[in-house]
Short mmCIF file of C-alpha atoms in Angstrom, two decimals:
data_model
loop_
_atom_site.label_atom_id
_atom_site.label_comp_id
_atom_site.label_asym_id
_atom_site.label_seq_id
_atom_site.Cartn_x
_atom_site.Cartn_y
_atom_site.Cartn_z
CA MET U 1 22.77 -33.29 -64.05
CA ASN U 2 19.58 -33.01 -65.66
CA ALA U 3 17.17 -35.07 -64.18
CA LEU U 4 16.04 -36.12 -67.35
CA TYR U 5 18.33 -37.70 -68.73
CA THR U 6 20.59 -39.95 -66.10
CA CYS U 7 21.75 -42.75 -68.71
CA PHE U 8 24.41 -41.96 -71.29
CA CYS U 9 25.26 -42.92 -74.44
CA GLN U 10 27.09 -47.08 -74.05
CA ILE U 11 29.08 -48.74 -76.30
CA SER U 12 27.18 -51.63 -76.22
CA ASP U 13 24.08 -49.33 -77.65
CA LEU U 14 25.97 -48.74 -81.52
CA LEU U 15 26.96 -52.89 -81.76
CA GLY U 16 23.95 -52.60 -83.82
CA ALA U 17 24.70 -50.52 -85.90
CA GLU U 18 27.84 -51.95 -86.62
CA PRO U 19 26.59 -53.01 -90.25
CA SER U 20 25.92 -49.51 -91.39
CA LEU U 21 28.91 -47.71 -89.96
CA ARG U 22 30.82 -49.98 -91.78
CA GLU U 23 28.74 -50.21 -95.01
CA ALA U 24 29.40 -46.25 -94.60
CA ARG U 25 33.07 -46.32 -93.90
CA GLN U 26 33.93 -48.11 -96.66
CA HIS U 27 31.51 -46.41 -98.99
CA LEU U 28 33.85 -43.22 -98.15
CA HIS U 29 36.96 -45.31 -98.40
CA LYS U 30 35.67 -46.87 -101.64
CA PHE U 31 34.45 -43.10 -103.25
CA PRO U 32 38.09 -40.70 -101.97
CA GLU U 33 38.01 -37.50 -103.19
CA LEU U 34 41.07 -34.98 -102.51
CA SER U 35 41.26 -31.68 -100.60
CA PHE U 36 39.13 -28.80 -102.61
CA GLN U 37 37.44 -31.73 -104.99
CA GLU U 38 35.48 -33.34 -102.10
CA LYS U 39 31.91 -32.76 -103.98
CA SER U 40 30.26 -35.91 -103.89
CA THR U 41 31.40 -37.05 -100.54
CA ALA U 42 29.63 -34.11 -98.78
CA GLN U 43 27.02 -34.73 -100.92
CA TRP U 44 26.42 -38.08 -99.42
CA VAL U 45 26.70 -37.65 -96.00
CA GLY U 46 24.94 -34.11 -96.38
CA ASP U 47 21.83 -35.77 -97.48
CA ARG U 48 21.46 -39.10 -94.97
CA LEU U 49 22.21 -36.31 -92.23
CA GLU U 50 19.02 -34.29 -93.64
CA GLY U 51 17.11 -37.71 -93.91
CA TRP U 52 17.73 -38.57 -90.03
CA GLY U 53 16.26 -34.83 -89.11
CA TYR U 54 19.32 -32.30 -88.91
CA ARG U 55 19.46 -29.19 -90.22
CA VAL U 56 22.46 -29.17 -92.54
CA THR U 57 24.13 -26.09 -93.87
CA ARG U 58 26.04 -26.78 -97.52
CA ASN U 59 29.41 -25.20 -98.97
CA VAL U 60 30.63 -23.16 -96.23
CA GLY U 61 34.31 -22.43 -96.57
CA GLY U 62 33.79 -24.62 -99.99
CA HIS U 63 32.73 -28.53 -99.48
CA GLY U 64 31.69 -28.44 -96.23
CA LEU U 65 28.51 -28.97 -94.42
CA VAL U 66 27.32 -28.61 -91.15
CA ALA U 67 24.31 -30.64 -89.73
CA THR U 68 22.03 -29.34 -86.41
CA LEU U 69 20.19 -31.10 -84.05
CA GLN U 70 18.21 -28.49 -81.70
CA ASN U 71 16.78 -29.92 -78.78
CA GLY U 72 15.21 -27.35 -76.06
CA ALA U 73 17.12 -24.11 -75.02
CA GLY U 74 20.69 -24.98 -73.19
CA ARG U 75 24.59 -25.03 -74.46
CA GLY U 76 26.30 -25.61 -77.63
CA ILE U 77 28.68 -27.78 -78.80
CA ALA U 78 30.52 -28.63 -82.24
CA LEU U 79 31.85 -31.89 -83.19
CA ARG U 80 34.52 -31.94 -86.03
CA ALA U 81 35.04 -35.02 -88.80
CA ASP U 82 37.45 -34.49 -91.88
CA MET U 83 36.88 -36.17 -95.06
CA ASP U 84 39.62 -35.70 -97.78
CA ALA U 85 41.78 -38.22 -98.89
CA LEU U 86 45.49 -38.18 -100.25
CA PRO U 87 47.20 -38.38 -103.97
CA ILE U 88 48.61 -41.65 -102.81
CA HIS U 89 47.81 -45.42 -105.08
CA GLU U 90 45.93 -47.35 -102.48
CA GLU U 91 47.33 -50.93 -102.20
CA THR U 92 45.61 -51.95 -99.95
CA GLY U 93 44.12 -55.26 -101.77
CA ARG U 94 40.92 -54.90 -99.33
CA PRO U 95 37.55 -55.60 -101.68
CA TYR U 96 36.72 -51.60 -100.59
CA ALA U 97 39.62 -49.96 -102.13
CA SER U 98 39.85 -46.99 -103.75
CA ALA U 99 38.00 -46.63 -106.86
CA HIS U 100 40.10 -43.64 -107.52
CA ALA U 101 42.91 -43.78 -109.18
CA GLY U 102 45.95 -42.58 -107.62
CA THR U 103 43.94 -40.57 -104.60
CA MET U 104 43.21 -42.77 -100.72
CA HIS U 105 41.46 -42.32 -97.78
CA ALA U 106 45.54 -42.78 -95.88
CA CYS U 107 44.73 -40.75 -92.78
CA GLY U 108 41.40 -42.20 -92.15
CA HIS U 109 39.30 -39.79 -92.67
CA ASP U 110 36.51 -41.59 -94.18
CA GLY U 111 36.74 -43.77 -90.95
CA HIS U 112 36.14 -40.43 -89.04
CA THR U 113 33.68 -39.28 -90.46
CA ALA U 114 31.38 -42.93 -90.83
CA MET U 115 31.94 -42.37 -86.32
CA LEU U 116 30.34 -39.04 -86.69
CA MET U 117 27.75 -40.25 -89.43
CA GLY U 118 27.12 -42.64 -86.78
CA ALA U 119 26.66 -40.22 -83.67
CA ALA U 120 24.05 -37.50 -85.46
CA GLN U 121 22.39 -41.19 -86.12
CA GLN U 122 22.16 -42.01 -82.33
CA LEU U 123 22.27 -38.13 -81.62
CA ALA U 124 18.23 -37.85 -83.31
CA LYS U 125 17.56 -41.91 -82.90
CA THR U 126 17.58 -40.84 -78.72
CA ARG U 127 17.82 -36.68 -78.10
CA GLN U 128 18.65 -38.02 -74.72
CA PHE U 129 20.25 -34.01 -74.59
CA GLN U 130 18.85 -30.65 -74.04
CA GLY U 131 20.84 -27.78 -76.41
CA THR U 132 22.26 -27.64 -79.63
CA VAL U 133 25.01 -29.66 -81.63
CA HIS U 134 26.40 -28.75 -84.45
CA LEU U 135 28.06 -31.64 -86.91
CA VAL U 136 30.84 -30.08 -88.38
CA PHE U 137 32.33 -32.55 -92.00
CA GLN U 138 34.89 -30.78 -93.13
CA PRO U 139 36.50 -29.98 -96.86
CA ALA U 140 40.89 -29.50 -97.06
CA GLU U 141 42.29 -31.00 -93.48
CA GLU U 142 45.73 -32.44 -95.44
CA ALA U 143 45.67 -29.43 -98.02
CA GLY U 144 48.41 -27.62 -95.87
CA LYS U 145 47.56 -24.21 -96.40
CA ASN U 146 44.13 -21.84 -96.62
CA SER U 147 43.03 -25.41 -95.82
CA GLY U 148 39.07 -26.48 -94.65
CA ALA U 149 39.37 -25.04 -91.02
CA GLN U 150 41.03 -21.99 -92.07
CA GLN U 151 37.61 -21.86 -95.26
CA MET U 152 34.94 -22.89 -92.89
CA ILE U 153 35.52 -20.45 -90.02
CA ALA U 154 36.68 -17.75 -92.93
CA ASP U 155 33.10 -18.51 -94.34
CA GLY U 156 31.21 -17.20 -90.97
CA LEU U 157 31.81 -21.40 -88.77
CA PHE U 158 31.69 -20.33 -85.40
CA GLU U 159 29.47 -17.00 -85.74
CA ARG U 160 26.27 -19.08 -87.43
CA PHE U 161 27.24 -22.04 -85.84
CA PRO U 162 27.81 -21.11 -82.39
CA CYS U 163 29.38 -23.49 -79.94
CA ASP U 164 30.94 -23.50 -76.33
CA ALA U 165 33.06 -26.03 -76.93
CA ILE U 166 34.78 -27.89 -79.74
CA PHE U 167 35.97 -30.76 -79.88
CA GLY U 168 37.98 -32.87 -83.21
CA MET U 169 39.46 -36.94 -83.25
CA HIS U 170 41.27 -38.46 -84.48
CA ASN U 171 42.79 -41.81 -85.27
CA HIS U 172 46.74 -43.01 -83.81
CA PRO U 173 47.26 -46.05 -85.78
CA GLY U 174 50.51 -47.54 -83.91
CA ALA U 175 48.16 -47.63 -79.89
CA ALA U 176 45.76 -50.92 -79.59
CA GLN U 177 42.71 -50.81 -80.62
CA GLY U 178 40.08 -48.66 -78.92
CA THR U 179 42.01 -46.83 -77.17
CA PHE U 180 41.86 -43.26 -76.41
CA MET U 181 45.44 -40.73 -76.33
CA PHE U 182 44.72 -37.09 -74.34
CA GLY U 183 47.07 -34.07 -73.46
CA LYS U 184 46.38 -31.03 -72.32
CA GLY U 185 47.76 -27.56 -74.00
CA ALA U 186 49.88 -28.55 -77.12
CA PHE U 187 49.39 -31.57 -78.40
CA MET U 188 49.72 -32.35 -82.28
CA SER U 189 53.67 -29.46 -83.80
CA ALA U 190 52.69 -27.01 -85.87
CA SER U 191 53.99 -27.39 -89.76
CA ASP U 192 56.35 -25.79 -91.99
CA ASN U 193 57.66 -26.20 -95.16
CA CYS U 194 60.65 -25.60 -97.28
CA ARG U 195 61.11 -25.65 -101.42
CA ILE U 196 64.80 -25.31 -101.78
CA LYS U 197 66.20 -24.43 -105.45
CA VAL U 198 69.99 -25.22 -105.65
CA ILE U 199 71.27 -24.16 -108.66
CA GLY U 200 74.46 -24.89 -109.98
CA ARG U 201 75.91 -24.55 -114.00
CA GLY U 202 75.49 -28.29 -116.07
CA GLY U 203 78.35 -29.81 -117.96
CA HIS U 204 79.70 -33.21 -119.40
CA ALA U 205 79.34 -35.56 -116.04
CA ALA U 206 82.86 -36.03 -117.57
CA ARG U 207 85.19 -32.32 -116.81
CA PRO U 208 83.00 -32.52 -113.61
CA HIS U 209 85.68 -29.21 -113.55
CA GLN U 210 83.94 -26.97 -115.48
CA ALA U 211 80.27 -27.11 -114.22
CA VAL U 212 79.09 -26.25 -110.84
CA ASP U 213 77.55 -29.31 -109.66
CA PRO U 214 74.75 -28.94 -107.56
CA VAL U 215 73.52 -32.58 -107.16
CA MET U 216 77.38 -32.74 -104.55
CA ILE U 217 75.40 -29.55 -103.36
CA ALA U 218 72.10 -31.23 -102.28
CA GLY U 219 73.91 -34.25 -100.90
CA SER U 220 76.23 -32.28 -98.36
CA LEU U 221 72.56 -29.96 -96.64
CA ILE U 222 71.19 -32.97 -96.81
CA MET U 223 73.74 -34.63 -94.28
CA ALA U 224 74.18 -30.94 -92.76
CA LEU U 225 70.24 -30.57 -92.34
CA GLN U 226 70.19 -32.68 -89.51
CA THR U 227 71.73 -30.70 -87.76
CA VAL U 228 69.79 -27.96 -87.13
CA VAL U 229 67.29 -30.01 -84.58
CA SER U 230 70.80 -32.79 -82.67
CA ARG U 231 73.19 -28.41 -82.79
CA ASN U 232 71.14 -25.90 -82.42
CA ILE U 233 67.98 -27.46 -80.93
CA ASP U 234 67.27 -27.53 -76.53
CA PRO U 235 67.73 -30.85 -76.07
CA THR U 236 64.37 -30.82 -74.23
CA GLN U 237 62.35 -29.57 -77.31
CA THR U 238 61.96 -31.31 -79.77
CA ALA U 239 61.40 -30.31 -83.02
CA VAL U 240 61.61 -32.13 -86.95
CA VAL U 241 63.23 -31.39 -89.94
CA THR U 242 62.96 -34.16 -92.97
CA ILE U 243 63.40 -33.36 -96.19
CA GLY U 244 60.89 -36.27 -98.44
CA SER U 245 62.30 -35.31 -102.57
CA VAL U 246 64.60 -34.66 -103.25
CA HIS U 247 65.02 -34.21 -108.04
CA ALA U 248 68.31 -33.08 -109.73
CA GLY U 249 68.56 -33.98 -113.26
CA GLN U 250 67.99 -36.84 -116.07
CA ALA U 251 70.31 -38.09 -117.60
CA SER U 252 73.18 -40.21 -115.41
CA ASN U 253 76.33 -38.10 -118.41
CA VAL U 254 75.31 -34.84 -116.81
CA ILE U 255 75.60 -32.30 -114.26
CA PRO U 256 72.16 -30.68 -114.22
CA GLU U 257 71.69 -27.34 -114.16
CA PHE U 258 69.72 -27.26 -110.22
CA ALA U 259 68.03 -29.80 -107.63
CA THR U 260 65.49 -28.91 -105.65
CA LEU U 261 64.32 -30.13 -102.27
CA GLY U 262 61.92 -30.07 -100.45
CA LEU U 263 61.43 -29.71 -96.38
CA SER U 264 58.53 -30.13 -93.75
CA ILE U 265 59.79 -28.98 -90.66
CA ARG U 266 57.45 -29.17 -87.01
CA SER U 267 58.02 -27.99 -83.68
CA PHE U 268 55.91 -26.65 -81.39
CA SER U 269 57.09 -23.52 -79.46
CA PRO U 270 57.15 -20.00 -81.50
CA GLU U 271 60.46 -20.12 -80.46
CA VAL U 272 61.75 -22.78 -81.96
CA ARG U 273 59.80 -22.66 -84.65
CA ASN U 274 61.59 -19.26 -85.33
CA ARG U 275 64.67 -20.47 -84.45
CA LEU U 276 64.70 -23.58 -86.73
CA GLN U 277 63.59 -20.98 -89.64
CA GLU U 278 66.56 -18.60 -89.08
CA ARG U 279 69.45 -22.04 -88.55
CA ILE U 280 67.80 -23.75 -91.48
CA THR U 281 68.04 -20.32 -94.24
CA HIS U 282 71.23 -19.24 -92.25
CA LEU U 283 72.34 -22.91 -93.23
CA VAL U 284 71.32 -23.10 -96.05
CA ARG U 285 73.23 -20.33 -97.72
CA ASP U 286 76.36 -20.58 -96.61
CA GLN U 287 76.66 -24.26 -96.88
CA VAL U 288 75.25 -23.96 -100.99
CA SER U 289 78.16 -20.38 -101.50
CA SER U 290 81.13 -22.37 -99.86
CA TYR U 291 80.67 -24.88 -103.07
CA GLY U 292 80.51 -21.64 -105.53
CA GLY U 293 76.28 -22.12 -105.67
CA GLU U 294 73.61 -20.29 -105.80
CA VAL U 295 69.96 -21.00 -104.11
CA GLU U 296 66.39 -19.03 -104.12
CA ILE U 297 64.85 -20.29 -100.49
CA GLU U 298 60.82 -20.40 -100.11
CA TYR U 299 59.64 -20.92 -96.63
CA GLU U 300 56.45 -21.29 -95.61
CA ARG U 301 54.73 -21.10 -92.46
CA GLY U 302 51.47 -23.53 -92.25
CA TYR U 303 49.36 -25.31 -89.45
CA PRO U 304 49.67 -23.68 -86.57
CA VAL U 305 50.75 -26.06 -83.17
CA VAL U 306 47.14 -27.97 -82.03
CA ILE U 307 46.31 -26.37 -77.99
CA ASN U 308 44.29 -27.95 -76.10
CA SER U 309 42.17 -26.26 -73.20
CA GLU U 310 42.81 -27.84 -69.97
CA ALA U 311 38.71 -27.75 -68.57
CA GLU U 312 37.31 -29.57 -72.22
CA THR U 313 40.68 -32.15 -72.19
CA ASP U 314 39.86 -32.87 -69.03
CA PHE U 315 36.16 -33.35 -69.34
CA ALA U 316 36.66 -34.91 -72.50
CA ARG U 317 39.05 -37.47 -71.17
CA GLN U 318 36.38 -38.06 -68.26
CA VAL U 319 33.59 -39.03 -70.62
CA ALA U 320 36.49 -41.18 -72.52
CA GLU U 321 37.39 -43.57 -68.99
CA GLU U 322 32.99 -43.61 -68.17
CA LEU U 323 33.24 -44.98 -71.48
CA VAL U 324 35.69 -47.73 -71.63
CA GLY U 325 37.53 -47.45 -68.40
CA PRO U 326 40.72 -46.23 -67.28
CA GLU U 327 42.37 -48.56 -67.79
CA GLN U 328 42.30 -48.12 -72.25
CA VAL U 329 42.68 -44.06 -71.46
CA VAL U 330 46.03 -42.66 -72.01
CA PHE U 331 47.00 -39.17 -70.02
CA PRO U 332 49.37 -37.77 -70.46
CA PHE U 333 49.57 -38.52 -73.96
CA GLY U 334 52.18 -37.29 -77.22
CA PRO U 335 52.81 -33.90 -78.07
CA VAL U 336 52.36 -35.44 -81.42
CA THR U 337 54.76 -34.21 -83.80
CA GLY U 338 51.49 -34.36 -86.26
CA SER U 339 49.79 -32.10 -88.13
CA GLU U 340 46.39 -30.44 -87.57
CA ASP U 341 44.57 -27.80 -89.23
CA PHE U 342 41.66 -28.12 -85.56
CA ALA U 343 44.50 -26.23 -84.36
CA TYR U 344 42.63 -23.04 -86.20
CA ASP U 345 39.05 -24.03 -84.61
CA LEU U 346 40.65 -24.06 -82.00
CA GLN U 347 42.11 -20.75 -81.81
CA HIS U 348 38.27 -19.08 -81.40
CA LYS U 349 36.41 -21.74 -79.40
CA PRO U 350 38.34 -24.02 -76.57
CA GLY U 351 38.47 -27.47 -76.87
CA SER U 352 39.94 -30.14 -77.10
CA PHE U 353 41.76 -33.09 -79.75
CA LEU U 354 42.17 -36.16 -79.46
CA ARG U 355 43.00 -39.69 -80.83
CA LEU U 356 42.28 -43.43 -80.83
CA GLY U 357 43.90 -46.09 -81.22
CA ASN U 358 43.81 -47.76 -84.36
CA GLY U 359 45.57 -50.94 -83.89
CA LEU U 360 49.89 -51.89 -82.68
CA ASP U 361 49.99 -53.35 -85.28
CA SER U 362 48.20 -50.93 -88.01
CA VAL U 363 49.90 -49.31 -90.80
CA MET U 364 51.08 -45.78 -90.68
CA LEU U 365 49.67 -43.04 -91.84
CA HIS U 366 49.27 -41.25 -94.75
CA ASN U 367 51.06 -44.91 -96.77
CA ALA U 368 49.71 -46.52 -98.81
CA LYS U 369 48.18 -49.81 -97.35
CA TYR U 370 46.47 -48.22 -95.08
CA ASP U 371 43.66 -48.72 -93.36
CA PHE U 372 40.67 -47.93 -90.52
CA ASN U 373 40.11 -49.77 -88.74
CA ASP U 374 36.46 -50.31 -88.39
CA ALA U 375 36.16 -52.11 -84.61
CA ASN U 376 36.47 -48.58 -83.30
CA LEU U 377 33.01 -47.38 -85.45
CA SER U 378 30.83 -47.87 -83.12
CA VAL U 379 33.56 -47.47 -80.06
CA GLY U 380 34.12 -43.53 -81.56
CA ALA U 381 30.30 -43.01 -82.65
CA ALA U 382 29.73 -44.05 -79.53
CA TYR U 383 32.67 -41.27 -77.47
CA TRP U 384 30.72 -39.08 -79.58
CA THR U 385 27.41 -39.50 -78.57
CA ARG U 386 28.14 -39.52 -74.46
CA LEU U 387 30.49 -36.77 -74.99
CA VAL U 388 27.68 -34.41 -76.71
CA GLU U 389 25.17 -35.93 -73.55
CA ARG U 390 26.89 -35.13 -70.49
CA PHE U 391 28.37 -31.78 -72.55
CA LEU U 392 24.84 -30.42 -73.25
CA ASN U 393 23.28 -31.96 -70.18
CA GLU U 394 25.27 -31.21 -67.12
CA PRO U 395 25.98 -27.31 -67.02
CA ALA U 396 29.12 -27.58 -64.71
CA LEU U 397 30.84 -30.15 -65.79
CA LEU U 398 33.41 -28.12 -66.97
CA ALA U 399 34.07 -26.32 -63.81
CA ASP U 400 34.12 -29.44 -62.21
CA THR U 401 36.52 -30.93 -63.97
CA ALA U 402 39.14 -28.23 -63.26
#
């Protein structure tokens, strides 16, 4: 341990900053921006970081920005927060509810950004580390493809801002507020999408024998697709097939020409991922054909599995246990069937992605009534600060935790 720094950040060190953290988070919540549209958000965040003494590099992979603070020679660490919102009309009724109709922070990215900003201000004030910290404020996590992580990496993220490890955090509704959750290896699922267009032959609702009804075929597919996991995937493995959208027709007395279904598919291993694609495409083609219809299938691979490094996860967990006590740390935790483009960062650098409880009664993510728990702002900011301090001041630490 570097003898210069023996007192690492505590949550109490951030309590005085809580009003400004809430103000920042609620400002971000009120003015959300969708993926690839985060220009004002990035400008607002970047201006504050520059005011705290950071060297801010803007427009990295789109609206991404990287804030760098160096304090002497040493290792480098990167912390990442996402900034984009979702196309959902907010129903929270909060005084700081979205001012942009049809757009809201329904996944807590406003909180993730505010927590990292809180850590940024604390690190700039105390400078209790030796080395370099890169704070990555990423756009377009919700994009599903060609995402912010991919674009920042393609724009030279790790070459321009070298680091020894990278860490990220996501809030977790349904877990007690302030509880940290960690998992090694495959922690969050791969995410694939499938669009199915069932093509029939339209006709009069009173003469179905003269038509090929794509709605009826789609209905049979809805039930049949539920057997893909239950009858094709090893029960000890985790997989999800969800039909999230169904669209067909406009009038009750018309059999339409086609019907479409949208699927979200989650998995944790290449073998299961391949098996799901194989069985879905074969089942759909055979089922539609058996009813006399035709089908078009667009199957698209999305984010890969989030694979946490063992040593970095042990280290991140140790920091949480020091900060909040072992009783508020869950390990091992998982698997989490949500997906994250942080997976791409972990393909390039060792690191870990962790979860922070948003409250037992918290509304679930991607819901119009969801809101980030502001009680986590000082907790998350203190955690990030302490993580940086310990990582940069104790070069042998990861070897000790392995």
